[in-house]
Coordinates of C-alpha atoms (C1' of nucleotides) in Angstrom, one line a residue:
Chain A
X293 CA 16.7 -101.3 1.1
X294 CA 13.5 -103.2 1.6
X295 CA 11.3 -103.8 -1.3
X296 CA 8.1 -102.7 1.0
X297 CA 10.0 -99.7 2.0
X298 CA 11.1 -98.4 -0.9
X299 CA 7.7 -98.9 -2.1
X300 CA 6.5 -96.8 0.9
X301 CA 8.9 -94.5 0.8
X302 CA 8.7 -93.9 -3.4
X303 CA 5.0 -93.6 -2.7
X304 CA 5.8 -90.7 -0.1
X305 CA 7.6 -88.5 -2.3
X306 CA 5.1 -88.9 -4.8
X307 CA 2.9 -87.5 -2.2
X308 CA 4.9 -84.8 -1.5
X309 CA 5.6 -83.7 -4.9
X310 CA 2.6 -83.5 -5.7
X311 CA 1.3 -81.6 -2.5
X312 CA 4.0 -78.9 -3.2
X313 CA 3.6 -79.1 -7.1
X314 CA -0.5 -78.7 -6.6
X315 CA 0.0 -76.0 -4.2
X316 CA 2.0 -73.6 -6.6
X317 CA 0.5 -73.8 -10.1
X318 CA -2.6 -75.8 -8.9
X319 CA -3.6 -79.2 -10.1
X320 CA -5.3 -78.6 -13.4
X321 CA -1.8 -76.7 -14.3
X322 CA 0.0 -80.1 -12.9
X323 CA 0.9 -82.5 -15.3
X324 CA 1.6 -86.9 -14.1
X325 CA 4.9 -85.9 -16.3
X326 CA 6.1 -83.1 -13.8
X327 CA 5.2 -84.5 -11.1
X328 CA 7.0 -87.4 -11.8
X329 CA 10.2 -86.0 -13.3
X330 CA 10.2 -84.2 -9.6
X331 CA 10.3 -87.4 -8.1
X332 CA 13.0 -88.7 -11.1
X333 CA 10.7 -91.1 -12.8
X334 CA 8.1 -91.7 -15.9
X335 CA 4.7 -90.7 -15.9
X336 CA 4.3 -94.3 -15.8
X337 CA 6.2 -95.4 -13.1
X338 CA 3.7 -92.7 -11.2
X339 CA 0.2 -95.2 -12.2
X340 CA 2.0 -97.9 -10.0
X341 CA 1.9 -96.1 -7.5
X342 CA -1.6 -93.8 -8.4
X343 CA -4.8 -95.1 -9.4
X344 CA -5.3 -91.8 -11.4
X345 CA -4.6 -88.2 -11.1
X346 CA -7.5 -87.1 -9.6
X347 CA -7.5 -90.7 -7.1
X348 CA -4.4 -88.7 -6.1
X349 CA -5.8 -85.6 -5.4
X350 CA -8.8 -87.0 -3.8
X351 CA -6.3 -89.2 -1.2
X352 CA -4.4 -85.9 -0.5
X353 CA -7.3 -83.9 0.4
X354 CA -9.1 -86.7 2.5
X355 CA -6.4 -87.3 4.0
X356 CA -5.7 -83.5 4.9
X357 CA -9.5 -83.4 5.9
X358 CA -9.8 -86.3 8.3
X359 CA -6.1 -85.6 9.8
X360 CA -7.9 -82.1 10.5
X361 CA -11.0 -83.1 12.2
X362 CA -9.5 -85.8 13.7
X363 CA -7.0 -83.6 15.6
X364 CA -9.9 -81.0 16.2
X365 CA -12.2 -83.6 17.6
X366 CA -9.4 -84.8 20.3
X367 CA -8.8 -81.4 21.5
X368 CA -12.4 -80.3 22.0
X369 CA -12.9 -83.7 24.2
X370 CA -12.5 -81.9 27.2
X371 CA -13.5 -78.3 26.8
X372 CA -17.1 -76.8 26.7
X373 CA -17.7 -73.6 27.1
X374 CA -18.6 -71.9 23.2
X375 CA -16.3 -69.0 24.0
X376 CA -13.6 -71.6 24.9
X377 CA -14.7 -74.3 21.7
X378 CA -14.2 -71.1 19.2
X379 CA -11.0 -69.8 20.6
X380 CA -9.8 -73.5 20.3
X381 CA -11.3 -73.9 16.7
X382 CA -9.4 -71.0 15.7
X383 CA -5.8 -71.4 17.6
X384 CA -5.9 -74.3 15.7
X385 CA -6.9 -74.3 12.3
X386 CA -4.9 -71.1 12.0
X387 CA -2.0 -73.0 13.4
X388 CA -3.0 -76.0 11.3
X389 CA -2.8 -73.6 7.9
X390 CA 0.1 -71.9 9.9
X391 CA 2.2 -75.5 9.8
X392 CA 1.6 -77.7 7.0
X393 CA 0.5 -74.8 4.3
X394 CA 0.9 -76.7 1.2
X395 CA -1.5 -79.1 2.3
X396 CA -3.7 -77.1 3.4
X397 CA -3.9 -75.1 0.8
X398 CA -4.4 -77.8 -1.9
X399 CA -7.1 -78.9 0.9
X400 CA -9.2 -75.1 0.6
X401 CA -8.4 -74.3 -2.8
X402 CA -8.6 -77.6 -5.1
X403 CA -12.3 -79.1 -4.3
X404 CA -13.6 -77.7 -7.5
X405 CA -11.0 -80.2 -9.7
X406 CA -12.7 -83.0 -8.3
X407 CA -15.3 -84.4 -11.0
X408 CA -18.7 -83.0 -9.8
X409 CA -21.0 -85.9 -8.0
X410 CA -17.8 -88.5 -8.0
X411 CA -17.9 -90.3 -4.7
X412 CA -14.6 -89.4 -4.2
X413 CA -15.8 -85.5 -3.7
X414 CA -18.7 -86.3 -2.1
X415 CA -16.7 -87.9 0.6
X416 CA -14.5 -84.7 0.7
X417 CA -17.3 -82.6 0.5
X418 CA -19.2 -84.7 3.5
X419 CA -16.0 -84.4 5.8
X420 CA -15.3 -80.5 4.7
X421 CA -19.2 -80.0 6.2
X422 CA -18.3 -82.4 9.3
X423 CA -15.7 -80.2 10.3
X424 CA -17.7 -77.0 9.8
X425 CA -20.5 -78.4 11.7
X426 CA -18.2 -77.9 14.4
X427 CA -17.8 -74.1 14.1
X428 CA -21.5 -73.3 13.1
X429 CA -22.6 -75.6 16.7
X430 CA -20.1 -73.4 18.9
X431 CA -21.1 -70.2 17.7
X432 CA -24.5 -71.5 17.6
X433 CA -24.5 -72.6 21.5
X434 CA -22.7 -69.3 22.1
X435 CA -25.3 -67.2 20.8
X436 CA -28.3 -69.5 22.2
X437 CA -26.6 -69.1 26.4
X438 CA -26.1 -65.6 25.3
X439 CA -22.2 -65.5 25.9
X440 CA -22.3 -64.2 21.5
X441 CA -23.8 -61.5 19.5
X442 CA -23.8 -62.4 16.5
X443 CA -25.9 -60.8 13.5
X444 CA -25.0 -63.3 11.0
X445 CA -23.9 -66.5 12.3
X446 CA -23.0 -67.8 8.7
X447 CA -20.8 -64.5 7.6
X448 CA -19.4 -64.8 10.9
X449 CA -18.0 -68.3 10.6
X450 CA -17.0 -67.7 7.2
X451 CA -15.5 -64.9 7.8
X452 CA -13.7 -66.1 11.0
X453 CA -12.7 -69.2 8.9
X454 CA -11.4 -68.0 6.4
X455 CA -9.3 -65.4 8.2
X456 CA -7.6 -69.0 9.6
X457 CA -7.0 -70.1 6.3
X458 CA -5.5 -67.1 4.7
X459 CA -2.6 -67.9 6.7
X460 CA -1.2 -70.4 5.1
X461 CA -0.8 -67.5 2.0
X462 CA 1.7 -65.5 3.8
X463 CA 2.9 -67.4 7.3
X464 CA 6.0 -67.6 7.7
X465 CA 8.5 -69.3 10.2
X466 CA 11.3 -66.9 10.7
X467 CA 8.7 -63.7 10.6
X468 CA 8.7 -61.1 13.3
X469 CA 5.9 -62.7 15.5
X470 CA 5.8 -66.6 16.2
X471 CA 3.0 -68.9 15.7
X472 CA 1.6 -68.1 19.6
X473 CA 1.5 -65.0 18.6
X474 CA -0.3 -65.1 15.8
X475 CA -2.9 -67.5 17.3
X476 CA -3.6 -65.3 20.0
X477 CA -4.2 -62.4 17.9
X478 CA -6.8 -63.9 15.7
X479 CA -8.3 -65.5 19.1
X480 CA -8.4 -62.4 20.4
X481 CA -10.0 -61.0 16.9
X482 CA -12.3 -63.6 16.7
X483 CA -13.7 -63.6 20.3
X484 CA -14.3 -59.8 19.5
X485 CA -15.8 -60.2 16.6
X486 CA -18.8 -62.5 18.6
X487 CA -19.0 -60.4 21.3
X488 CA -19.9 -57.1 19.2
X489 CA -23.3 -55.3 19.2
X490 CA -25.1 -54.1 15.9
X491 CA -22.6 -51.2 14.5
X492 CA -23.2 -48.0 12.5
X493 CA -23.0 -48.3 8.6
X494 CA -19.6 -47.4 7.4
X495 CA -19.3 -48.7 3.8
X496 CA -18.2 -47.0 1.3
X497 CA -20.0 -45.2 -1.5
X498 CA -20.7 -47.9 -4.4
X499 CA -20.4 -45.0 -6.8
X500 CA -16.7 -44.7 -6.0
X501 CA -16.0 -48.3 -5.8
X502 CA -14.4 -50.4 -9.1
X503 CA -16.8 -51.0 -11.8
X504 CA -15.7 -53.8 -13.8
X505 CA -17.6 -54.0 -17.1
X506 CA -17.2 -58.1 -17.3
X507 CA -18.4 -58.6 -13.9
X508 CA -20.9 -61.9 -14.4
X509 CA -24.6 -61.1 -12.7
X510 CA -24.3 -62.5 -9.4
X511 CA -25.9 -66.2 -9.3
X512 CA -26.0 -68.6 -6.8
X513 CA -24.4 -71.7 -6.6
X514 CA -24.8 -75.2 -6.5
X515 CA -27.1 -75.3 -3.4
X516 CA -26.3 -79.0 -2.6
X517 CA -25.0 -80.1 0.4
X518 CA -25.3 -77.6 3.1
X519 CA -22.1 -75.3 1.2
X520 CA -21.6 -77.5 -1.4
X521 CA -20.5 -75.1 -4.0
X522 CA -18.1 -72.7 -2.0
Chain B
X11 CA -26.6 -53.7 -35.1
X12 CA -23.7 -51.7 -36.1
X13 CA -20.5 -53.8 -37.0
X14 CA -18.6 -51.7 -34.4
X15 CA -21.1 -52.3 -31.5
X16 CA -21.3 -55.4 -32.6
X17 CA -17.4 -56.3 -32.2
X18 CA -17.5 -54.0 -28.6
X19 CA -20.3 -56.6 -27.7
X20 CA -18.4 -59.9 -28.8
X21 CA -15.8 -58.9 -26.4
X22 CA -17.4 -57.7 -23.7
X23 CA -19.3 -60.8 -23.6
X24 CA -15.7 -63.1 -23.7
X25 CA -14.2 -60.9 -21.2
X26 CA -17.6 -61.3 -18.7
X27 CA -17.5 -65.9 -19.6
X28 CA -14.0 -65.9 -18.9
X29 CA -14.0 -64.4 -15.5
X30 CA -17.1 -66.4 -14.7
X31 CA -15.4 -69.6 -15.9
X32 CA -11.8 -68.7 -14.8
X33 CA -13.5 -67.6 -10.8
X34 CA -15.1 -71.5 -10.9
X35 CA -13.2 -74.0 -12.6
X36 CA -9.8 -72.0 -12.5
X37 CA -7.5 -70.8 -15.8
X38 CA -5.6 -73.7 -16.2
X39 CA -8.8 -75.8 -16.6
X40 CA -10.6 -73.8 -18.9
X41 CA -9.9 -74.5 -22.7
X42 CA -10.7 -71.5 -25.2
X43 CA -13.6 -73.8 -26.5
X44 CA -15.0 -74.1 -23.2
X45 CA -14.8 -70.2 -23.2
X46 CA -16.0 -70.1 -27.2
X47 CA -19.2 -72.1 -26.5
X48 CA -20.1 -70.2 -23.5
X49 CA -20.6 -67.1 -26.1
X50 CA -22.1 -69.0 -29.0
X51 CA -18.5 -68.9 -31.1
X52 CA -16.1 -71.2 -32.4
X53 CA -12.7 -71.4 -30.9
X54 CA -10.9 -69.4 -34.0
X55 CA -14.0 -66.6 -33.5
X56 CA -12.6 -65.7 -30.3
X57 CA -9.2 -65.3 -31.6
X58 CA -10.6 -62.7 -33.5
X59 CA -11.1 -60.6 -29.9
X60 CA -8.1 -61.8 -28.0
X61 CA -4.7 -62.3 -29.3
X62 CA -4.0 -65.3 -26.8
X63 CA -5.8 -66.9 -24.1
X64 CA -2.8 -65.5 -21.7
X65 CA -3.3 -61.8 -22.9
X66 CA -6.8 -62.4 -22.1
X67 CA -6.2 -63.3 -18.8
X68 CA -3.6 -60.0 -18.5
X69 CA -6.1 -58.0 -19.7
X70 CA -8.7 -59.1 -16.9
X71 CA -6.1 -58.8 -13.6
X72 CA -4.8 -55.4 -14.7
X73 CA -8.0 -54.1 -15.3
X74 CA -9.0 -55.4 -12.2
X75 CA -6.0 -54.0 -10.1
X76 CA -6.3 -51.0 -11.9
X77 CA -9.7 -50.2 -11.3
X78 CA -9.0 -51.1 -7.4
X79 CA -6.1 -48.6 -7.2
X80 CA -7.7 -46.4 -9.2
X81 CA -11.0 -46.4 -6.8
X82 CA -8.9 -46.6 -3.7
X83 CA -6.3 -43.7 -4.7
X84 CA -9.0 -41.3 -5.4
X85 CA -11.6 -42.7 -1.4
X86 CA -8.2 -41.8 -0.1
X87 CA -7.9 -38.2 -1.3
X88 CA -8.9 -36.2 1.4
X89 CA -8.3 -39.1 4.1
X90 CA -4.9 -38.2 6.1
X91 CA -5.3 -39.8 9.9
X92 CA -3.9 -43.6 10.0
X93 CA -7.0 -44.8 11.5
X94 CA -9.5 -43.5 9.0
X95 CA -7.4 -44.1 5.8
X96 CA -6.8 -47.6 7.0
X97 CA -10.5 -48.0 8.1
X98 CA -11.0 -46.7 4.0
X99 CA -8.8 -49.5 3.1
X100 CA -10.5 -52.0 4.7
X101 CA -14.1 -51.3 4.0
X102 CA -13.4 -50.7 0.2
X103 CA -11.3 -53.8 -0.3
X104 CA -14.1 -55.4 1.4
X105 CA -17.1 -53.9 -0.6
X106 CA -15.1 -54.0 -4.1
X107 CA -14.4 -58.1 -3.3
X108 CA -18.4 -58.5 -2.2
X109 CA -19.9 -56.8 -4.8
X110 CA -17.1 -58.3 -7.8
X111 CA -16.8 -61.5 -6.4
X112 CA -15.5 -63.3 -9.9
X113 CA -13.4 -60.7 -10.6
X114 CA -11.9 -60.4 -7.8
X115 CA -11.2 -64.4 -7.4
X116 CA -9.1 -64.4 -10.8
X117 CA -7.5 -61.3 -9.6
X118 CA -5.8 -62.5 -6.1
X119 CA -5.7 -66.1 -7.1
X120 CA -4.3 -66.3 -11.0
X121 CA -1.1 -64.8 -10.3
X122 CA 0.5 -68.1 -10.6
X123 CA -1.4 -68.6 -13.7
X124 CA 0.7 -65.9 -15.9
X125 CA 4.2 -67.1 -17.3
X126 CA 7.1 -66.1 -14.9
X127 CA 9.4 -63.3 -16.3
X128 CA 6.9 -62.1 -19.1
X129 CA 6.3 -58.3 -19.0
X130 CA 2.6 -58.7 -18.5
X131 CA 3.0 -60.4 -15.2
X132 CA 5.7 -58.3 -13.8
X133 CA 3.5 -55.1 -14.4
X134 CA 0.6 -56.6 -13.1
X135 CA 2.9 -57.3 -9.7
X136 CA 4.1 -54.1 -9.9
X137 CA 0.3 -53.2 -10.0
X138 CA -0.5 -54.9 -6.6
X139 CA 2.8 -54.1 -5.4
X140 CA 1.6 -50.5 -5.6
X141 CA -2.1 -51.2 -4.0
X142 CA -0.1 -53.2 -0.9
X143 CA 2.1 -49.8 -0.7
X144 CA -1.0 -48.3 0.3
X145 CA -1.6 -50.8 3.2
X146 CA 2.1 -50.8 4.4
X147 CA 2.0 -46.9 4.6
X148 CA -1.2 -46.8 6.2
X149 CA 0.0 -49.0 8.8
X150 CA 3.6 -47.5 9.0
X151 CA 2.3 -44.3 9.4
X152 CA -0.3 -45.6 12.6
X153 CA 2.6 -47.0 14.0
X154 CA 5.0 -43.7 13.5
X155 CA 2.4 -41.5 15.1
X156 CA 1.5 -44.0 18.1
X157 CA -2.4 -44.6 17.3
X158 CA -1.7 -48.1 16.4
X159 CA 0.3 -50.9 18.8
X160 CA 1.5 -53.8 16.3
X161 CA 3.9 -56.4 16.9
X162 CA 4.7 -57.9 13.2
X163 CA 3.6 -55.3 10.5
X164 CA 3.6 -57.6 7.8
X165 CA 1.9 -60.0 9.7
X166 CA -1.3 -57.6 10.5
X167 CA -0.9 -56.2 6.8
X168 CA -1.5 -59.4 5.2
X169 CA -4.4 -61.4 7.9
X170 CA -6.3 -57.9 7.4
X171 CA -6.0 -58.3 3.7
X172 CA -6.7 -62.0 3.4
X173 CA -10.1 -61.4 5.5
X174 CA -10.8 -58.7 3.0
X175 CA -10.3 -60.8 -0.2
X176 CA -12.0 -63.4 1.4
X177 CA -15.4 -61.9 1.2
X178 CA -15.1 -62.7 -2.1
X179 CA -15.8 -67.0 -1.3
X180 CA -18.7 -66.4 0.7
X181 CA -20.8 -62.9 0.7
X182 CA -24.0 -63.4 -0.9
X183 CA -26.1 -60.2 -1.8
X184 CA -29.8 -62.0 0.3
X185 CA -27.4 -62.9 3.8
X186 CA -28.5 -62.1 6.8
X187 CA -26.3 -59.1 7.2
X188 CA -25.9 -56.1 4.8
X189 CA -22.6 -55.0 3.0
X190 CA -22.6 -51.7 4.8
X191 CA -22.8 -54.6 8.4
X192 CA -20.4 -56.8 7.1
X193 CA -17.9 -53.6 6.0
X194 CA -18.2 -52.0 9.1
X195 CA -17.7 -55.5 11.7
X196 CA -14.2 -55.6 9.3
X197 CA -13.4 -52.3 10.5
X198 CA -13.8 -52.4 13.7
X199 CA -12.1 -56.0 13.9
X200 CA -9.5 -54.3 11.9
X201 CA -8.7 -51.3 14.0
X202 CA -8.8 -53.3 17.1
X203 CA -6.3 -55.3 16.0
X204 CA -3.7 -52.5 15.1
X205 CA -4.8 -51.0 18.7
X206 CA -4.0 -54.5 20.7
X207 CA -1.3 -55.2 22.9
X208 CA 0.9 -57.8 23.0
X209 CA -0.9 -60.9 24.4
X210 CA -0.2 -64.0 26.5
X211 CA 0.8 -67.2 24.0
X212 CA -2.5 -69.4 23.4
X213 CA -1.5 -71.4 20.5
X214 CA -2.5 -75.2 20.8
X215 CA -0.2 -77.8 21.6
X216 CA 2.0 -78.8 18.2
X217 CA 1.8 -82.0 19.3
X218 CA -2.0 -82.6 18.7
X219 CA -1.8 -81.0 15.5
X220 CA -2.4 -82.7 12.7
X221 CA 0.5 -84.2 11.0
X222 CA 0.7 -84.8 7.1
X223 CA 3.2 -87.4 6.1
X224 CA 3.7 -85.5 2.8
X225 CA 4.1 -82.3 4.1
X226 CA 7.2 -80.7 2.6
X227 CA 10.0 -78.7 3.9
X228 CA 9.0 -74.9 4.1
X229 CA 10.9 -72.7 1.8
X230 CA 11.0 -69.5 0.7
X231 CA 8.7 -68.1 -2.1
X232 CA 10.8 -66.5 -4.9
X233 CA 12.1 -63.5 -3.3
X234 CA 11.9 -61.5 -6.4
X235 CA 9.7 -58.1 -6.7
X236 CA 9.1 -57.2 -2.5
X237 CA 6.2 -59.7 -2.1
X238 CA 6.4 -61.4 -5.4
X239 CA 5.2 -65.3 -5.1
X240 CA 3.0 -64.1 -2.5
Chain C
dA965 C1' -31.2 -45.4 -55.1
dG966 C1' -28.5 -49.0 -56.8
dG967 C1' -24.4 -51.4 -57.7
dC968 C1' -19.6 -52.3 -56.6
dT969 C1' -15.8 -53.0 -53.7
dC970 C1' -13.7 -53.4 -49.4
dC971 C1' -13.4 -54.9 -44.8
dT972 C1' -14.7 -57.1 -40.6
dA973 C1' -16.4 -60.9 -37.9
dC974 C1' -16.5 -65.4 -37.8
dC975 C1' -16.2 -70.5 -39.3
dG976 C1' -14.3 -75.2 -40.7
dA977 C1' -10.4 -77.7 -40.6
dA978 C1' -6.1 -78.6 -39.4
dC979 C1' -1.5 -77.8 -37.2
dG980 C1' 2.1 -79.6 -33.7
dT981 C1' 2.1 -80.5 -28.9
dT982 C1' 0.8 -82.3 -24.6
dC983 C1' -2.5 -84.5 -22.0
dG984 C1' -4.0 -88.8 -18.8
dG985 C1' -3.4 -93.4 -19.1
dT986 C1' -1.9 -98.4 -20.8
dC987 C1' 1.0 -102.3 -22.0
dG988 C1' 4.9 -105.4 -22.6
dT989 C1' 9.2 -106.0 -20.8
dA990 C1' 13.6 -105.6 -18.5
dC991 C1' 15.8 -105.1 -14.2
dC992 C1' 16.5 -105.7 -9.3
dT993 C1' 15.9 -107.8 -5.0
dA994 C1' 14.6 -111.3 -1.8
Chain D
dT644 C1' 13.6 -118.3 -9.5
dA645 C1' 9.6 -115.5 -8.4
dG646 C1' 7.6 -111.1 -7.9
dG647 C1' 7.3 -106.6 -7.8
dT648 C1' 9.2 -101.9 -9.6
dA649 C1' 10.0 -98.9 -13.1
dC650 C1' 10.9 -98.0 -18.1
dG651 C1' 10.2 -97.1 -23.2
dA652 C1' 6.9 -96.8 -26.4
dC653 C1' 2.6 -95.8 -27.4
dC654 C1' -2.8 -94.6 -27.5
dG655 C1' -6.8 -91.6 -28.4
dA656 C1' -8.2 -87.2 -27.0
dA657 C1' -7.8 -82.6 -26.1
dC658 C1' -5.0 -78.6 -25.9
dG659 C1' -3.7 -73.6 -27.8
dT660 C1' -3.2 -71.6 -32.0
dT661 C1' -3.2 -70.8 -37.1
dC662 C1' -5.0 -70.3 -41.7
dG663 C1' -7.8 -70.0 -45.8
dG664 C1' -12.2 -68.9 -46.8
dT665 C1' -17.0 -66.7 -46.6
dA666 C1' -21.2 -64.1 -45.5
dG667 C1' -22.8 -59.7 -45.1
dG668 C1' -22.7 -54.9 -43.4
dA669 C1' -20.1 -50.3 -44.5
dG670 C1' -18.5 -47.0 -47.6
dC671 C1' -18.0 -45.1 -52.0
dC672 C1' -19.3 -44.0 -56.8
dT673 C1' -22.5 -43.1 -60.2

DNA sequence: AGGCTCCTACCGAACGTTCGGTCGTACCTA
DNA sequence: TAGGTACGACCGAACGTTCGGTAGGAGCCT
């Protein structure tokens, strides 16, 4: 085989390895020795291949990131109505999560192994908040032409996002409802959810709920960069 | 202070750092001297509290999953239609992950975390295994008596749950919204989605999905234990 | 009340292991 | 032969855990 391709192609499956190996156990859990053994070399043969563990991590998520808003940026060239943007957002982020789930979840879950103020995260972190912008603008234009009625535009993205993301938890291809389905459903959820008037209180009583004596004091987190912290 | 106050103290106060440090940075990267200077301790002080930084995790999810069943069992008492006991499910799952955000976080996402096969783990599965039986009746029931229209119940089971559990990432206590808001939009996205017919396909085009080159094969999760790997 | 003993909570230091990462070299291919 | 790929051996640091020791409150005896 080519040198230059099985360069490429060793470099690949390092990739992969380590997408798969970071989704299950997570990458502080993820040794350079597993992942390479999973790939059949030494955890050195990895460093020619890897600038570092966490360059690695950083390359998968960008990667994941940009790929993400890349493909969401070409499919909202032509539509403009916020009802339309949103439904469009979520078909396919879910299907996004729904499709490459290993990715995506190393991509949600692992920002907080990336060394505080590296450039590296702030990249990440700077792409994560390009994407969003696009949610919190159509839900923003939907409310301002009055097509939404929203009472908290941030819960309701978050909420409606991370509804999306949970998929890649429990998607699966050979379930009882396909991808269209799914995607239709939580379009369906989602255009419900910004087209709902204030409701009556229905929460529970606290007094019943879980107490759990350890429970920190809630605290704020880092407020930097728009969402910075969650 | 009283030596036995004094030793209920020292552990209340590991137990309440490690779920604060094991919500943020994750188990795996927290070191028992991260979790011993966060208390004012020495590593070998808190092995006085905790017979291994593993146990201590235990402890935390089946106290946690506990105290959920416990809560929900008894919400549920005198609930019987589909509707409302699934409503119940909703808004409590909801409120229990907004108001115990950290403990919550270690509780759905540290599974992975505990050593496969050991006894603790399999009891704490069997713990959520029993919680999710509440869901899956609920549901099953809805569906039996013809209030609820659903095409994949495992499907709806597990989006509903995920955007429960997810409250946990972004609800903050001064939003724009209150629980009893947030709590009560869940439940009214949640019984309209066991209510909806079958809809038309509107999933995006796979082709201008994003593609990542590292992506690997989908496989089953270890099948072990109904819903085991999750 | 005072003294004595016991026990508990914790510390200082070290254990063996594994971590991320480096370096010199041998092998393979072009 | 030249150049790049991967290996074996290794580094310093950090890991979870253990162990002997100690300060001081608790309980008992007088």
């Amino acid at each position: 085989m080519d040198l230059k391709d099985r360069d490429a192609d060793a470099s690949r499956r390092i990739r992969t390895a380590a997408v798969l190996l970071f989704a299950r156990r997570g990458y502080a859990a993820t040794s350079v020795r597993d992942l390479a053994r999973e790939v059949g070399m030494t955890n050195a043969g990895v460093y020619h291949h890897v600038a570092s563990k966490e360059a690695l991590l950083a390359d998968l998520m960008r990667g994941a990131q940009q790929g993400l808003i890349d493909a969401t940026e070409h499919m909202l060239r032509d539509v403009h109505a916020p009802a339309d943007r949103l439904a469009l957002l979520i078909s396919s982020l879910t299907a996004t999560h729904a499709l490459s789930p290993m990715t995506t979840r190393v991509m949600d879950g692992e920002l907080r192994s990336l060394t505080p103020g590296s450039p590296a995260r702030d990249e990440i972190i700077a792409l994560r908040d390009a994407y969003e912008e696009h949610w919190r603008r159509a839900i923003a234009d939907g409310v301002a032409d009055g097509s939404f009625r929203i009472a908290d535009q941030r819960l309701t993205r978050l909420a409606l996002m991370s509804m999306c993301t949970g998929t890649s938890e429990w998607y699966r291809p050979d379930g009882d409802s396909t991808l269209e389905q799914v995607c239709a459903e939580f379009v369906a959820i989602g255009l419900a959810a910004v087209r709902s008037s204030v409701r009556a209180a229905a929460a529970p009583d606290p007094s019943l709920l879980p107490e759990f004596p350890w429970e920190p004091p809630h605290v704020r987190n880092d407020p930097s960069s728009a969402e910075a912290g969650r």
